[in-house]
């Protein structure tokens, strides 16, 4: 799963600033368990994500889904606040200009948030995980109803382009097979 932060930051970076960074942590974050995080800064000319002298920032790190599954809401809120503080401090150490820049409200999300907004199984990211429980016949079907399908790594175990491509090719095969069976 992923733990994510979203916020707007004062644009102190200039037009040539790198828009994407991977920050390797000296040790895994004690809350998320992530050993690194990814940062994306909006392009200075983006008409939606950059406005009024502010740029959008997205930070994400991998986290075991089980860490966030059973705690009560008060515990989850406390974990989120601590993870936010830890990731921001790591960001400030790696890219000190971020410490100086004014920030607007920091919003964070857990794997549960990701599941709620994307309908990904359990809040997974980066492809459907292969587990003993779902291998080999437990993967979700790409057919929601005839004519409405899921594609890519949502229904095929694999990360990135290989999962998306093979999952999509599998769906194409299913659609071709269904067309051969349809008498109309």
PDB file of C-alpha atoms in Angstrom:
ATOM      1  CA  UNK A   1       0.000   0.000   0.000  1.00  0.00           C
ATOM      2  CA  UNK A   2       0.931   3.638   0.070  1.00  0.00           C
ATOM      3  CA  UNK A   3       0.941   6.460   2.568  1.00  0.00           C
ATOM      4  CA  UNK A   4       0.647   9.811   0.784  1.00  0.00           C
ATOM      5  CA  UNK A   5       0.930  13.507   1.585  1.00  0.00           C
ATOM      6  CA  UNK A   6      -0.557  16.317  -0.481  1.00  0.00           C
ATOM      7  CA  UNK A   7       0.014  20.027   0.007  1.00  0.00           C
ATOM      8  CA  UNK A   8       0.620  23.315  -1.748  1.00  0.00           C
ATOM      9  CA  UNK A   9       3.999  24.989  -1.284  1.00  0.00           C
ATOM     10  CA  UNK A  10       5.259  28.475  -2.017  1.00  0.00           C
ATOM     11  CA  UNK A  11       7.187  28.455  -5.291  1.00  0.00           C
ATOM     12  CA  UNK A  12      10.764  29.230  -4.236  1.00  0.00           C
ATOM     13  CA  UNK A  13      12.202  26.653  -6.623  1.00  0.00           C
ATOM     14  CA  UNK A  14      12.550  28.336 -10.015  1.00  0.00           C
ATOM     15  CA  UNK A  15      11.599  27.114 -13.453  1.00  0.00           C
ATOM     16  CA  UNK A  16      14.437  24.595 -13.746  1.00  0.00           C
ATOM     17  CA  UNK A  17      13.794  22.743 -10.479  1.00  0.00           C
ATOM     18  CA  UNK A  18      13.581  18.962 -10.743  1.00  0.00           C
ATOM     19  CA  UNK A  19       9.936  17.909 -10.600  1.00  0.00           C
ATOM     20  CA  UNK A  20      10.488  14.379  -9.281  1.00  0.00           C
ATOM     21  CA  UNK A  21      12.720  13.046  -6.517  1.00  0.00           C
ATOM     22  CA  UNK A  22      13.257   9.754  -4.740  1.00  0.00           C
ATOM     23  CA  UNK A  23      14.540  10.287  -1.222  1.00  0.00           C
ATOM     24  CA  UNK A  24      16.250   7.279   0.391  1.00  0.00           C
ATOM     25  CA  UNK A  25      15.859   7.268   4.172  1.00  0.00           C
ATOM     26  CA  UNK A  26      18.774   6.247   6.431  1.00  0.00           C
ATOM     27  CA  UNK A  27      16.413   3.765   8.126  1.00  0.00           C
ATOM     28  CA  UNK A  28      12.780   2.798   7.540  1.00  0.00           C
ATOM     29  CA  UNK A  29      10.186   5.208   8.877  1.00  0.00           C
ATOM     30  CA  UNK A  30       8.906   3.781  12.190  1.00  0.00           C
ATOM     31  CA  UNK A  31       5.264   4.525  11.341  1.00  0.00           C
ATOM     32  CA  UNK A  32       4.947   3.660   7.646  1.00  0.00           C
ATOM     33  CA  UNK A  33       7.819   1.186   7.399  1.00  0.00           C
ATOM     34  CA  UNK A  34       8.885   2.840   4.130  1.00  0.00           C
ATOM     35  CA  UNK A  35      12.590   3.051   3.370  1.00  0.00           C
ATOM     36  CA  UNK A  36      12.216   5.837   0.828  1.00  0.00           C
ATOM     37  CA  UNK A  37       9.645   8.226  -0.544  1.00  0.00           C
ATOM     38  CA  UNK A  38       8.812   9.777  -3.881  1.00  0.00           C
ATOM     39  CA  UNK A  39       8.132  13.476  -4.328  1.00  0.00           C
ATOM     40  CA  UNK A  40       6.412  15.122  -7.289  1.00  0.00           C
ATOM     41  CA  UNK A  41       6.320  18.904  -7.632  1.00  0.00           C
ATOM     42  CA  UNK A  42       3.897  20.411 -10.135  1.00  0.00           C
ATOM     43  CA  UNK A  43       5.302  22.124 -13.214  1.00  0.00           C
ATOM     44  CA  UNK A  44       5.415  25.919 -12.884  1.00  0.00           C
ATOM     45  CA  UNK A  45       3.127  26.279 -15.950  1.00  0.00           C
ATOM     46  CA  UNK A  46       0.504  23.732 -14.859  1.00  0.00           C
ATOM     47  CA  UNK A  47      -2.804  25.646 -14.951  1.00  0.00           C
ATOM     48  CA  UNK A  48      -4.489  23.399 -12.364  1.00  0.00           C
ATOM     49  CA  UNK A  49      -1.780  22.370  -9.898  1.00  0.00           C
ATOM     50  CA  UNK A  50       0.194  25.622  -9.863  1.00  0.00           C
ATOM     51  CA  UNK A  51      -1.553  28.868  -8.966  1.00  0.00           C
ATOM     52  CA  UNK A  52      -1.135  32.102  -7.022  1.00  0.00           C
ATOM     53  CA  UNK A  53       2.590  31.512  -6.490  1.00  0.00           C
ATOM     54  CA  UNK A  54       1.985  28.022  -5.040  1.00  0.00           C
ATOM     55  CA  UNK A  55       2.867  24.595  -6.462  1.00  0.00           C
ATOM     56  CA  UNK A  56       1.351  21.225  -5.663  1.00  0.00           C
ATOM     57  CA  UNK A  57       3.439  18.565  -3.897  1.00  0.00           C
ATOM     58  CA  UNK A  58       2.670  14.859  -3.703  1.00  0.00           C
ATOM     59  CA  UNK A  59       4.772  12.592  -1.480  1.00  0.00           C
ATOM     60  CA  UNK A  60       4.231   8.836  -1.320  1.00  0.00           C
ATOM     61  CA  UNK A  61       5.906   5.951   0.435  1.00  0.00           C
ATOM     62  CA  UNK A  62       5.147   2.251   0.514  1.00  0.00           C
ATOM     63  CA  UNK A  63       3.600   0.877   3.681  1.00  0.00           C
ATOM     64  CA  UNK A  64       2.271  -2.536   4.691  1.00  0.00           C
ATOM     65  CA  UNK A  65      -1.524  -2.453   4.428  1.00  0.00           C
ATOM     66  CA  UNK A  66      -1.823  -4.470   7.649  1.00  0.00           C
ATOM     67  CA  UNK A  67      -0.333  -1.579   9.693  1.00  0.00           C
ATOM     68  CA  UNK A  68      -3.428   0.505   8.947  1.00  0.00           C
ATOM     69  CA  UNK A  69      -6.146  -2.151   8.834  1.00  0.00           C
ATOM     70  CA  UNK A  70      -7.242  -2.744  12.444  1.00  0.00           C
ATOM     71  CA  UNK A  71      -6.414   0.283  14.616  1.00  0.00           C
ATOM     72  CA  UNK A  72      -9.242   2.457  15.923  1.00  0.00           C
ATOM     73  CA  UNK A  73      -9.740   5.876  14.326  1.00  0.00           C
ATOM     74  CA  UNK A  74      -7.915   7.702  17.134  1.00  0.00           C
ATOM     75  CA  UNK A  75      -4.853   5.488  16.653  1.00  0.00           C
ATOM     76  CA  UNK A  76      -4.959   5.942  12.866  1.00  0.00           C
ATOM     77  CA  UNK A  77      -5.164   9.734  13.309  1.00  0.00           C
ATOM     78  CA  UNK A  78      -2.172   9.674  15.666  1.00  0.00           C
ATOM     79  CA  UNK A  79      -0.202   7.439  13.259  1.00  0.00           C
ATOM     80  CA  UNK A  80      -1.029   9.737  10.323  1.00  0.00           C
ATOM     81  CA  UNK A  81       0.137  12.871  12.186  1.00  0.00           C
ATOM     82  CA  UNK A  82       3.397  11.180  13.208  1.00  0.00           C
ATOM     83  CA  UNK A  83       4.005   9.856   9.675  1.00  0.00           C
ATOM     84  CA  UNK A  84       3.345  13.352   8.270  1.00  0.00           C
ATOM     85  CA  UNK A  85       5.859  14.878  10.698  1.00  0.00           C
ATOM     86  CA  UNK A  86       8.460  12.180   9.961  1.00  0.00           C
ATOM     87  CA  UNK A  87       8.172  12.522   6.181  1.00  0.00           C
ATOM     88  CA  UNK A  88       8.229  16.318   6.255  1.00  0.00           C
ATOM     89  CA  UNK A  89      11.328  16.331   8.467  1.00  0.00           C
ATOM     90  CA  UNK A  90      13.032  13.861   6.091  1.00  0.00           C
ATOM     91  CA  UNK A  91      12.051  16.123   3.176  1.00  0.00           C
ATOM     92  CA  UNK A  92      13.515  19.188   4.924  1.00  0.00           C
ATOM     93  CA  UNK A  93      16.798  17.357   5.545  1.00  0.00           C
ATOM     94  CA  UNK A  94      17.036  16.174   1.930  1.00  0.00           C
ATOM     95  CA  UNK A  95      15.785  19.367   0.224  1.00  0.00           C
ATOM     96  CA  UNK A  96      16.226  22.262   2.701  1.00  0.00           C
ATOM     97  CA  UNK A  97      14.447  24.814   0.495  1.00  0.00           C
ATOM     98  CA  UNK A  98      11.167  23.071   1.362  1.00  0.00           C
ATOM     99  CA  UNK A  99      11.622  24.019   5.048  1.00  0.00           C
ATOM    100  CA  UNK A 100      11.758  27.713   4.103  1.00  0.00           C
ATOM    101  CA  UNK A 101       8.721  27.632   1.803  1.00  0.00           C
ATOM    102  CA  UNK A 102       5.276  28.453   3.145  1.00  0.00           C
ATOM    103  CA  UNK A 103       2.969  25.411   3.079  1.00  0.00           C
ATOM    104  CA  UNK A 104      -0.774  25.224   2.949  1.00  0.00           C
ATOM    105  CA  UNK A 105      -2.715  22.469   4.723  1.00  0.00           C
ATOM    106  CA  UNK A 106      -1.033  19.080   4.581  1.00  0.00           C
ATOM    107  CA  UNK A 107      -3.463  16.243   3.804  1.00  0.00           C
ATOM    108  CA  UNK A 108      -2.484  12.607   4.163  1.00  0.00           C
ATOM    109  CA  UNK A 109      -3.936   9.290   3.131  1.00  0.00           C
ATOM    110  CA  UNK A 110      -3.471   5.667   4.111  1.00  0.00           C
ATOM    111  CA  UNK A 111      -4.012   2.493   2.084  1.00  0.00           C
ATOM    112  CA  UNK A 112      -7.628   2.654   3.287  1.00  0.00           C
ATOM    113  CA  UNK A 113      -7.969   6.107   1.724  1.00  0.00           C
ATOM    114  CA  UNK A 114      -6.509   4.752  -1.516  1.00  0.00           C
ATOM    115  CA  UNK A 115      -8.964   1.825  -1.483  1.00  0.00           C
ATOM    116  CA  UNK A 116     -11.909   4.160  -0.871  1.00  0.00           C
ATOM    117  CA  UNK A 117     -11.059   6.492  -3.762  1.00  0.00           C
ATOM    118  CA  UNK A 118      -9.709   3.998  -6.304  1.00  0.00           C
ATOM    119  CA  UNK A 119     -11.486   0.743  -5.368  1.00  0.00           C
ATOM    120  CA  UNK A 120      -8.095  -1.021  -5.487  1.00  0.00           C
ATOM    121  CA  UNK A 121      -8.200  -4.249  -3.502  1.00  0.00           C
ATOM    122  CA  UNK A 122      -7.233  -3.378   0.081  1.00  0.00           C
ATOM    123  CA  UNK A 123      -5.596  -0.162  -1.083  1.00  0.00           C
ATOM    124  CA  UNK A 124      -2.784  -1.852  -2.989  1.00  0.00           C
ATOM    125  CA  UNK A 125      -0.562   0.109  -5.348  1.00  0.00           C
ATOM    126  CA  UNK A 126       1.824  -1.031  -8.018  1.00  0.00           C
ATOM    127  CA  UNK A 127      -0.076  -4.065  -9.196  1.00  0.00           C
ATOM    128  CA  UNK A 128      -2.175  -6.787  -7.657  1.00  0.00           C
ATOM    129  CA  UNK A 129      -0.075  -8.689  -5.109  1.00  0.00           C
ATOM    130  CA  UNK A 130       0.394 -12.423  -5.549  1.00  0.00           C
ATOM    131  CA  UNK A 131      -0.474 -14.243  -2.331  1.00  0.00           C
ATOM    132  CA  UNK A 132      -1.239 -17.871  -1.503  1.00  0.00           C
ATOM    133  CA  UNK A 133      -4.860 -16.809  -0.916  1.00  0.00           C
ATOM    134  CA  UNK A 134      -5.389 -15.472  -4.446  1.00  0.00           C
ATOM    135  CA  UNK A 135      -2.974 -17.603  -6.485  1.00  0.00           C
ATOM    136  CA  UNK A 136      -3.737 -18.835  -9.113  1.00  0.00           C
ATOM    137  CA  UNK A 137      -7.533 -18.523  -9.354  1.00  0.00           C
ATOM    138  CA  UNK A 138      -8.369 -15.781  -6.867  1.00  0.00           C
ATOM    139  CA  UNK A 139      -7.629 -12.697  -8.947  1.00  0.00           C
ATOM    140  CA  UNK A 140     -10.589 -10.425  -9.625  1.00  0.00           C
ATOM    141  CA  UNK A 141     -12.290 -10.830 -12.972  1.00  0.00           C
ATOM    142  CA  UNK A 142     -11.900  -7.990 -15.435  1.00  0.00           C
ATOM    143  CA  UNK A 143     -15.585  -8.364 -16.403  1.00  0.00           C
ATOM    144  CA  UNK A 144     -17.778  -6.147 -14.219  1.00  0.00           C
ATOM    145  CA  UNK A 145     -20.862  -6.474 -16.438  1.00  0.00           C
ATOM    146  CA  UNK A 146     -20.949  -7.169 -20.164  1.00  0.00           C
ATOM    147  CA  UNK A 147     -19.498  -4.100 -21.841  1.00  0.00           C
ATOM    148  CA  UNK A 148     -17.873  -2.718 -18.652  1.00  0.00           C
ATOM    149  CA  UNK A 149     -14.402  -4.016 -17.800  1.00  0.00           C
ATOM    150  CA  UNK A 150     -11.405  -3.508 -15.523  1.00  0.00           C
ATOM    151  CA  UNK A 151      -8.003  -3.563 -17.175  1.00  0.00           C
ATOM    152  CA  UNK A 152      -4.324  -3.538 -16.347  1.00  0.00           C
ATOM    153  CA  UNK A 153      -2.633  -4.339 -13.059  1.00  0.00           C
ATOM    154  CA  UNK A 154      -5.970  -4.142 -11.209  1.00  0.00           C
ATOM    155  CA  UNK A 155      -6.711  -7.680 -12.395  1.00  0.00           C
ATOM    156  CA  UNK A 156      -3.269  -9.039 -13.179  1.00  0.00           C
ATOM    157  CA  UNK A 157      -0.343  -9.457 -10.786  1.00  0.00           C
ATOM    158  CA  UNK A 158       2.472  -7.300 -12.007  1.00  0.00           C
ATOM    159  CA  UNK A 159       3.878  -3.881 -11.362  1.00  0.00           C
ATOM    160  CA  UNK A 160       4.072  -0.997 -13.793  1.00  0.00           C
ATOM    161  CA  UNK A 161       3.891  -1.347 -17.552  1.00  0.00           C
ATOM    162  CA  UNK A 162       4.277  -5.164 -17.624  1.00  0.00           C
ATOM    163  CA  UNK A 163       1.276  -5.667 -15.311  1.00  0.00           C
ATOM    164  CA  UNK A 164      -0.827  -3.095 -17.143  1.00  0.00           C
ATOM    165  CA  UNK A 165       0.084  -4.495 -20.564  1.00  0.00           C
ATOM    166  CA  UNK A 166      -0.412  -8.180 -19.757  1.00  0.00           C
ATOM    167  CA  UNK A 167      -3.598  -7.456 -17.785  1.00  0.00           C
ATOM    168  CA  UNK A 168      -4.948  -5.526 -20.775  1.00  0.00           C
ATOM    169  CA  UNK A 169      -3.965  -8.282 -23.210  1.00  0.00           C
ATOM    170  CA  UNK A 170      -5.728 -10.818 -20.987  1.00  0.00           C
ATOM    171  CA  UNK A 171      -8.855  -8.652 -21.078  1.00  0.00           C
ATOM    172  CA  UNK A 172      -8.630  -8.464 -24.875  1.00  0.00           C
ATOM    173  CA  UNK A 173      -8.518 -12.269 -24.991  1.00  0.00           C
ATOM    174  CA  UNK A 174     -11.595 -12.496 -22.748  1.00  0.00           C
ATOM    175  CA  UNK A 175     -13.480  -9.989 -24.908  1.00  0.00           C
ATOM    176  CA  UNK A 176     -12.598 -11.903 -28.092  1.00  0.00           C
ATOM    177  CA  UNK A 177     -13.721 -15.161 -26.475  1.00  0.00           C
ATOM    178  CA  UNK A 178     -17.014 -13.571 -25.367  1.00  0.00           C
ATOM    179  CA  UNK A 179     -17.612 -12.235 -28.878  1.00  0.00           C
ATOM    180  CA  UNK A 180     -17.196 -15.754 -30.319  1.00  0.00           C
ATOM    181  CA  UNK A 181     -19.763 -17.077 -27.804  1.00  0.00           C
ATOM    182  CA  UNK A 182     -22.315 -14.284 -28.408  1.00  0.00           C
ATOM    183  CA  UNK A 183     -24.920 -15.475 -30.952  1.00  0.00           C
ATOM    184  CA  UNK A 184     -25.799 -11.867 -31.951  1.00  0.00           C
TER     185      UNK A 184
END
